[in-house]
Each structure stands twice: as structure tokens, then as C-alpha cells.
């Protein structure tokens, strides 16, 4: 028997614990540890604490923290303001999602054309995204005042403009428009990237077959960019349910409760009325709404998103 055969037949020594596979696994765990620690510290732990606080009545002025069980949830069910708040939240979310996505898609289609100067317009439409939200809202607050810039322009052509932010019929529409113009550039860029990824040979084949522009858009463009539509819709819906600064600066929830969305009502209860336990209960309600809408959109993707089954 030669030496190679003896070496193969000889019993091997104890295997090292730190095999290549285990070292690779440890490296992977070390890379994801910061993200996991951040998620635990800033997502999961706050969620647990919010649920815990919702079971208590916490009065920071009196320095009391009393367990009340489901009392805050019964208060939520009996609160006469909640239906109006949910109605305002729904109106704002629907208005923002519909107008934001529609305008962003329209701008993306126009800017995807091979025309001169489109780069300048892309910058102009995207620039509000990087502007400070508070500064943007304050400027629009001056423009929408009764004697502000918009009514000044209307007065110059003989039109008596309304008090945009103090009228129940225009306050919500004004807040929606301000938010649409603020964030439409982000969705526009996402749609533009998706449009540029559509194979041009599909368009050429459709034109060869005599398909109209609307048919091409409906049968080719929309299905192929549907994953991006899903992404932007989820982002926009979640963002619409978290609006606060615009309401606080522009309308303070008025007139009446016409623009009091759920986040602003939560702020009023917790930080103005010092009902932190009830504010935490409203936070739980907000979380459940966001979770339900996100899961619903994710499940509906199988019906209309391209490549999903």
C-alpha cells in the first residue's frame, strides 16, 4: 500500500469547530447585527411599550401611572370625535394617493419623451422633495392666507378667492395639494426609472401591429411598471397616514375637525391634553390601520402586478 492510500485510510483527527461555513455564517450575522439591533430598539420595543402604555392612565403632571386595563380602548370606542377623525384621515389619504400617483405618472411619461430641456424639468419637479418640510409648509401657509399670494393673483383678474385654510370646503383640499406638490417628484423619479426599463422592442412591435398610443400604454406600459406602482402606492399610503407637520402649521386641525387626521388627534390627546394612555391607544389604532392597508395591498399584488401569481 502506497503512502497516499495509507494517508486516506488513517483515521482523521478532531475537526476544527470554526469551519469555513461557520465562519461565513458568523460574518453574516455580524453584518446584520446593527440593523437587527436598530429594529429592536426603534421598532419592536417601542411597539411593545405603546401597547403597555395603552393599558395605563399616565398623568405626567400628577406623576401617576395607573393600570386601567381596557378602559382606554372602551374610551376609544365611545369617543364621538373618532368617526370625524377617521373620515378626515380617509379623505386626506385617498386624495393624496390618487392625485400624487396620477400626477407623478403623468409627469414621468411626459419627461420620458426624447425632448430638449427635460433634465431641467426633472430637477424642477424633484427639488421640492429635498426642501425642508417645515419651510415648504410655512411658505404655502402665507400663499394660502385670505390676503395671501394666491388670492392676490385671483384678485388681479377680478376673482374673489376663498379663505383657503379656514373654510371647510377648501381646507382639506389645500392641505392635500400642498402635500402632493411636496412629494410628487419622488414618485415621478421612481416611475421614470421604471419607464426607462421597458424594452423598446415591445413598443416597436405594438406600433407595427397598428396599436394606438392608449392601447400601448394600457397593455404594455402599465403592466410592466406595475411593480413600481405597487411600491409607490405602499409608500404613499403609509406616508399619508403619518402626516402631521402640514396639519399643525396650516390648519391646526380646523375648521372644526375637518382636517384633524388621526396623527394630529393623537398629538392633541397626548401632548395637549396630557392623556398619554389614550394617546398610546390611538397609536395602536394607527398601527393596525397601517398594517391592514399594507397587507391588503401586498395581497392584491397577485391580481394586477406583473410577474406575480
CSV table of C-alpha atoms in Angstrom, one decimal:
chain,number,residue,atom,x,y,z
A,1,UNK,CA,0.0,0.0,0.0
A,2,UNK,CA,1.5,3.3,-1.0
A,3,UNK,CA,1.7,6.4,1.2
A,4,UNK,CA,-1.3,8.1,-0.3
A,5,UNK,CA,-3.5,5.1,0.4
A,6,UNK,CA,-2.2,4.9,3.9
A,7,UNK,CA,-3.0,8.6,4.5
A,8,UNK,CA,-6.5,8.1,3.2
A,9,UNK,CA,-7.1,5.1,5.4
A,10,UNK,CA,-5.7,6.6,8.5
A,11,UNK,CA,-8.3,8.0,11.0
A,12,UNK,CA,-8.6,11.8,10.8
A,13,UNK,CA,-8.1,14.0,13.8
A,14,UNK,CA,-10.8,16.1,15.5
A,15,UNK,CA,-12.4,18.6,13.1
A,16,UNK,CA,-12.0,22.2,13.9
A,17,UNK,CA,-15.1,24.0,15.2
A,18,UNK,CA,-14.5,27.1,13.1
A,19,UNK,CA,-15.2,25.6,9.7
A,20,UNK,CA,-15.4,27.8,6.7
A,21,UNK,CA,-19.2,27.5,6.7
A,22,UNK,CA,-19.5,28.6,10.3
A,23,UNK,CA,-17.1,31.5,9.8
A,24,UNK,CA,-19.2,32.7,6.9
A,25,UNK,CA,-22.4,32.4,9.0
A,26,UNK,CA,-20.8,34.4,11.8
A,27,UNK,CA,-19.7,37.0,9.3
A,28,UNK,CA,-23.2,37.3,8.0
A,29,UNK,CA,-24.7,37.6,11.5
A,30,UNK,CA,-22.1,40.3,12.4
A,31,UNK,CA,-23.1,42.3,9.3
A,32,UNK,CA,-26.9,42.2,10.1
A,33,UNK,CA,-26.5,42.7,13.9
A,34,UNK,CA,-26.5,46.6,13.7
A,35,UNK,CA,-29.7,46.5,11.6
A,36,UNK,CA,-31.3,44.0,13.9
A,37,UNK,CA,-30.3,46.0,17.0
A,38,UNK,CA,-31.8,49.1,15.4
A,39,UNK,CA,-35.0,47.4,14.6
A,40,UNK,CA,-35.4,46.0,18.1
A,41,UNK,CA,-34.5,49.3,19.7
A,42,UNK,CA,-36.5,51.7,17.5
A,43,UNK,CA,-39.3,49.5,16.1
A,44,UNK,CA,-40.2,46.4,18.1
A,45,UNK,CA,-39.5,47.7,21.6
A,46,UNK,CA,-41.5,51.0,21.0
A,47,UNK,CA,-44.4,48.9,19.7
A,48,UNK,CA,-44.4,46.8,22.9
A,49,UNK,CA,-44.2,49.9,25.1
A,50,UNK,CA,-47.0,51.6,23.2
A,51,UNK,CA,-49.3,48.7,23.8
A,52,UNK,CA,-48.2,48.6,27.5
A,53,UNK,CA,-48.9,52.4,27.9
A,54,UNK,CA,-52.3,52.0,26.3
A,55,UNK,CA,-53.3,49.8,29.2
A,56,UNK,CA,-52.4,52.6,31.7
A,57,UNK,CA,-53.5,56.1,32.5
A,58,UNK,CA,-50.3,58.1,32.6
A,59,UNK,CA,-50.6,61.7,34.0
A,60,UNK,CA,-47.2,63.3,33.9
A,61,UNK,CA,-48.4,66.4,35.7
A,62,UNK,CA,-49.6,64.4,38.7
A,63,UNK,CA,-46.8,61.9,38.3
A,64,UNK,CA,-49.2,58.9,38.3
A,65,UNK,CA,-49.1,55.7,36.2
A,66,UNK,CA,-52.2,53.6,36.9
A,67,UNK,CA,-53.1,50.3,35.3
A,68,UNK,CA,-56.6,50.6,33.8
A,69,UNK,CA,-56.8,47.6,31.6
A,70,UNK,CA,-59.0,48.0,28.5
A,71,UNK,CA,-60.5,51.3,29.8
A,72,UNK,CA,-58.7,53.3,27.1
A,73,UNK,CA,-60.0,51.0,24.4
A,74,UNK,CA,-63.6,51.4,25.7
A,75,UNK,CA,-63.0,55.2,25.6
A,76,UNK,CA,-61.8,54.9,22.0
A,77,UNK,CA,-65.0,53.0,21.0
A,78,UNK,CA,-67.2,55.7,22.7
A,79,UNK,CA,-65.2,58.8,21.6
A,80,UNK,CA,-67.6,60.9,19.5
A,81,UNK,CA,-64.7,62.6,17.7
A,82,UNK,CA,-63.2,59.4,16.3
A,83,UNK,CA,-65.6,59.0,13.3
A,84,UNK,CA,-64.9,62.5,12.2
A,85,UNK,CA,-61.1,62.0,12.7
A,86,UNK,CA,-61.2,58.7,10.7
A,87,UNK,CA,-63.2,60.4,8.0
A,88,UNK,CA,-60.7,63.3,7.7
A,89,UNK,CA,-57.9,60.7,7.6
A,90,UNK,CA,-59.5,58.7,4.9
A,91,UNK,CA,-60.2,61.8,2.8
A,92,UNK,CA,-56.7,63.0,3.1
A,93,UNK,CA,-55.2,59.6,2.3
A,94,UNK,CA,-57.4,59.0,-0.7
A,95,UNK,CA,-56.9,62.5,-2.1
A,96,UNK,CA,-53.1,62.3,-1.6
A,97,UNK,CA,-52.7,58.8,-3.1
A,98,UNK,CA,-54.9,59.4,-6.1
A,99,UNK,CA,-53.5,62.8,-7.1
A,100,UNK,CA,-49.9,62.0,-6.2
A,101,UNK,CA,-49.7,58.8,-8.2
A,102,UNK,CA,-51.7,60.1,-11.1
A,103,UNK,CA,-49.7,63.3,-11.4
A,104,UNK,CA,-46.3,61.5,-10.8
A,105,UNK,CA,-47.1,59.0,-13.6
A,106,UNK,CA,-48.2,61.8,-16.0
A,107,UNK,CA,-45.0,63.8,-15.4
A,108,UNK,CA,-42.9,60.7,-15.7
A,109,UNK,CA,-44.5,59.8,-19.1
A,110,UNK,CA,-44.0,63.4,-20.4
A,111,UNK,CA,-40.4,63.6,-19.1
A,112,UNK,CA,-39.6,60.2,-20.6
A,113,UNK,CA,-40.0,61.7,-24.1
A,114,UNK,CA,-36.9,62.5,-26.1
A,115,UNK,CA,-37.3,66.2,-25.9
A,116,UNK,CA,-34.9,69.0,-25.2
A,117,UNK,CA,-34.9,70.5,-21.7
A,118,UNK,CA,-36.4,67.5,-19.9
A,119,UNK,CA,-33.4,67.4,-17.5
A,120,UNK,CA,-34.3,70.9,-16.3
A,121,UNK,CA,-37.9,70.0,-15.7
A,122,UNK,CA,-36.9,66.8,-13.8
A,123,UNK,CA,-34.8,69.0,-11.5
A,124,UNK,CA,-37.6,71.5,-11.0
A,125,UNK,CA,-40.2,68.8,-10.2
A,126,UNK,CA,-37.9,66.9,-7.9
A,127,UNK,CA,-36.5,69.9,-6.0
A,128,UNK,CA,-39.4,70.2,-3.5
A,129,UNK,CA,-38.6,66.7,-2.3
A,130,UNK,CA,-35.3,67.9,-0.8
A,131,UNK,CA,-36.7,71.2,0.6
A,132,UNK,CA,-37.3,71.3,4.3
A,133,UNK,CA,-40.9,70.2,5.0
A,134,UNK,CA,-41.4,72.9,7.6
A,135,UNK,CA,-40.1,75.6,5.3
A,136,UNK,CA,-42.2,74.4,2.4
A,137,UNK,CA,-45.4,74.3,4.6
A,138,UNK,CA,-44.8,77.8,6.1
A,139,UNK,CA,-44.4,79.3,2.6
A,140,UNK,CA,-47.6,77.7,1.4
A,141,UNK,CA,-49.3,78.9,4.6
A,142,UNK,CA,-48.5,82.5,3.5
A,143,UNK,CA,-49.6,81.8,0.0
A,144,UNK,CA,-53.0,80.4,1.1
A,145,UNK,CA,-53.9,83.1,3.6
A,146,UNK,CA,-57.1,85.1,3.0
A,147,UNK,CA,-54.9,88.0,1.8
A,148,UNK,CA,-52.0,85.8,0.6
A,149,UNK,CA,-50.3,85.4,-2.7
A,150,UNK,CA,-52.9,83.2,-4.4
A,151,UNK,CA,-55.8,85.4,-3.6
A,152,UNK,CA,-53.8,88.4,-4.6
A,153,UNK,CA,-53.4,86.9,-8.1
A,154,UNK,CA,-57.0,86.0,-8.2
A,155,UNK,CA,-58.0,89.5,-7.2
A,156,UNK,CA,-55.9,90.9,-10.0
A,157,UNK,CA,-58.1,89.1,-12.5
A,158,UNK,CA,-61.3,90.1,-10.7
A,159,UNK,CA,-61.9,86.8,-8.8
A,160,UNK,CA,-62.7,86.8,-5.1
A,161,UNK,CA,-60.7,83.9,-3.7
A,162,UNK,CA,-61.9,82.0,-0.6
A,163,UNK,CA,-60.2,81.8,2.7
A,164,UNK,CA,-58.4,78.5,1.7
A,165,UNK,CA,-57.3,77.3,5.1
A,166,UNK,CA,-60.3,78.5,7.2
A,167,UNK,CA,-63.2,77.2,5.1
A,168,UNK,CA,-64.4,73.6,5.5
A,169,UNK,CA,-64.8,73.1,1.8
A,170,UNK,CA,-61.2,74.1,0.8
A,171,UNK,CA,-59.1,73.4,3.9
A,172,UNK,CA,-58.7,69.7,3.2
A,173,UNK,CA,-58.1,70.2,-0.5
A,174,UNK,CA,-55.5,72.8,0.2
A,175,UNK,CA,-53.6,70.5,2.6
A,176,UNK,CA,-53.7,67.7,0.0
A,177,UNK,CA,-52.4,69.9,-2.8
A,178,UNK,CA,-49.5,71.2,-0.6
A,179,UNK,CA,-48.5,67.6,0.2
A,180,UNK,CA,-48.9,66.4,-3.4
A,181,UNK,CA,-46.6,69.2,-4.7
A,182,UNK,CA,-44.1,68.4,-2.0
A,183,UNK,CA,-43.6,64.7,-2.7
A,184,UNK,CA,-44.8,64.1,-6.3
A,185,UNK,CA,-41.2,64.4,-7.5
A,186,UNK,CA,-40.1,61.3,-5.6
A,187,UNK,CA,-42.8,59.1,-7.2
A,188,UNK,CA,-42.1,60.8,-10.6
A,189,UNK,CA,-38.4,59.7,-10.4
A,190,UNK,CA,-39.4,56.1,-9.5
A,191,UNK,CA,-41.9,55.9,-12.4
A,192,UNK,CA,-39.4,57.5,-14.7
A,193,UNK,CA,-36.8,54.8,-13.9
A,194,UNK,CA,-39.5,52.1,-14.4
A,195,UNK,CA,-40.5,53.5,-17.8
A,196,UNK,CA,-36.9,53.6,-19.0
A,197,UNK,CA,-36.6,49.9,-18.1
A,198,UNK,CA,-39.5,48.9,-20.5
A,199,UNK,CA,-38.0,47.1,-23.6
A,200,UNK,CA,-38.3,49.4,-26.7
A,201,UNK,CA,-38.8,46.4,-29.0
A,202,UNK,CA,-42.2,45.8,-27.4
A,203,UNK,CA,-43.3,49.3,-28.4
A,204,UNK,CA,-42.0,48.8,-31.9
A,205,UNK,CA,-43.9,45.5,-32.3
A,206,UNK,CA,-47.1,47.2,-31.0
A,207,UNK,CA,-46.8,50.1,-33.4
A,208,UNK,CA,-46.1,47.6,-36.3
A,209,UNK,CA,-49.4,45.9,-35.4
A,210,UNK,CA,-51.2,49.2,-35.5
A,211,UNK,CA,-51.9,49.6,-31.8
A,212,UNK,CA,-52.9,53.1,-30.6
A,213,UNK,CA,-51.0,55.1,-28.0
A,214,UNK,CA,-53.6,54.4,-25.4
A,215,UNK,CA,-53.6,50.6,-26.1
A,216,UNK,CA,-49.8,50.6,-25.9
A,217,UNK,CA,-49.9,52.4,-22.6
A,218,UNK,CA,-52.6,50.2,-21.2
A,219,UNK,CA,-51.4,46.8,-22.5
A,220,UNK,CA,-47.6,47.3,-22.3
A,221,UNK,CA,-46.5,50.2,-20.1
A,222,UNK,CA,-48.8,49.8,-17.2
A,223,UNK,CA,-48.3,46.0,-16.7
A,224,UNK,CA,-44.5,46.3,-16.9
A,225,UNK,CA,-44.3,49.2,-14.4
A,226,UNK,CA,-46.9,47.7,-12.1
A,227,UNK,CA,-44.3,46.5,-9.5
A,228,UNK,CA,-43.2,50.2,-9.2
A,229,UNK,CA,-46.9,51.2,-8.9
A,230,UNK,CA,-47.2,48.8,-6.0
A,231,UNK,CA,-44.1,50.2,-4.3
A,232,UNK,CA,-45.1,53.8,-4.7
A,233,UNK,CA,-48.7,53.1,-3.6
A,234,UNK,CA,-47.5,51.5,-0.4
A,235,UNK,CA,-45.1,54.3,0.3
A,236,UNK,CA,-47.7,57.0,-0.4
A,237,UNK,CA,-50.4,55.3,1.7
A,238,UNK,CA,-48.2,54.9,4.7
A,239,UNK,CA,-46.9,58.4,4.4
A,240,UNK,CA,-50.4,59.8,4.1
A,241,UNK,CA,-51.4,58.2,7.4
A,242,UNK,CA,-48.4,59.8,9.1
A,243,UNK,CA,-49.0,63.4,8.1
A,244,UNK,CA,-48.6,65.9,10.9
A,245,UNK,CA,-46.5,69.0,10.2
A,246,UNK,CA,-48.7,70.2,7.4
A,247,UNK,CA,-51.8,70.0,9.5
A,248,UNK,CA,-50.1,71.6,12.5
A,249,UNK,CA,-48.8,74.5,10.6
A,250,UNK,CA,-51.6,75.1,8.1
A,251,UNK,CA,-54.9,74.4,9.8
A,252,UNK,CA,-54.3,73.1,13.3
A,253,UNK,CA,-57.0,70.5,12.6
A,254,UNK,CA,-59.6,73.1,11.7
A,255,UNK,CA,-62.0,74.4,10.9
A,256,UNK,CA,-63.7,72.3,13.4
A,257,UNK,CA,-62.4,68.8,12.9
A,258,UNK,CA,-62.5,68.9,9.1
A,259,UNK,CA,-58.7,68.4,8.8
A,260,UNK,CA,-58.0,66.7,12.2
A,261,UNK,CA,-56.3,63.5,10.9
A,262,UNK,CA,-55.5,60.6,13.3
A,263,UNK,CA,-51.9,61.6,13.9
A,264,UNK,CA,-52.8,65.1,14.8
A,265,UNK,CA,-55.6,63.9,17.1
A,266,UNK,CA,-53.2,61.6,18.7
A,267,UNK,CA,-50.8,64.6,19.3
A,268,UNK,CA,-53.7,66.6,20.8
A,269,UNK,CA,-54.7,63.9,23.2
A,270,UNK,CA,-51.2,63.0,24.3
A,271,UNK,CA,-49.3,66.3,24.4
A,272,UNK,CA,-52.0,69.0,24.7
A,273,UNK,CA,-54.5,67.2,27.0
A,274,UNK,CA,-51.7,65.1,28.7
A,275,UNK,CA,-53.8,61.9,28.2
A,276,UNK,CA,-50.8,59.7,27.3
A,277,UNK,CA,-52.5,56.4,27.9
A,278,UNK,CA,-55.3,57.4,25.4
A,279,UNK,CA,-52.7,58.7,23.0
A,280,UNK,CA,-51.0,55.4,23.1
A,281,UNK,CA,-54.3,53.7,22.4
A,282,UNK,CA,-54.7,55.9,19.3
A,283,UNK,CA,-51.2,54.9,18.3
A,284,UNK,CA,-52.2,51.3,18.4
A,285,UNK,CA,-55.2,52.1,16.2
A,286,UNK,CA,-52.9,53.9,13.7
A,287,UNK,CA,-50.5,50.9,13.7
A,288,UNK,CA,-53.4,48.5,13.0
A,289,UNK,CA,-54.7,50.7,10.1
A,290,UNK,CA,-51.3,51.0,8.5
A,291,UNK,CA,-50.6,47.2,8.9
A,292,UNK,CA,-54.0,46.3,7.5
A,293,UNK,CA,-53.7,48.5,4.4
A,294,UNK,CA,-50.1,47.4,3.8
A,295,UNK,CA,-51.1,43.7,4.0
A,296,UNK,CA,-54.2,44.3,1.8
A,297,UNK,CA,-52.1,46.0,-0.9
A,298,UNK,CA,-49.5,43.2,-0.7
A,299,UNK,CA,-52.1,40.5,-1.1
A,300,UNK,CA,-53.8,42.4,-4.0
A,301,UNK,CA,-50.5,42.4,-5.9
A,302,UNK,CA,-51.2,38.9,-7.1
A,303,UNK,CA,-54.1,40.2,-9.2
A,304,UNK,CA,-52.5,43.1,-11.0
A,305,UNK,CA,-48.8,43.2,-10.6
A,306,UNK,CA,-46.8,41.8,-13.5
A,307,UNK,CA,-44.8,38.5,-12.8
A,308,UNK,CA,-46.9,37.8,-9.7
A,309,UNK,CA,-49.0,34.7,-9.4
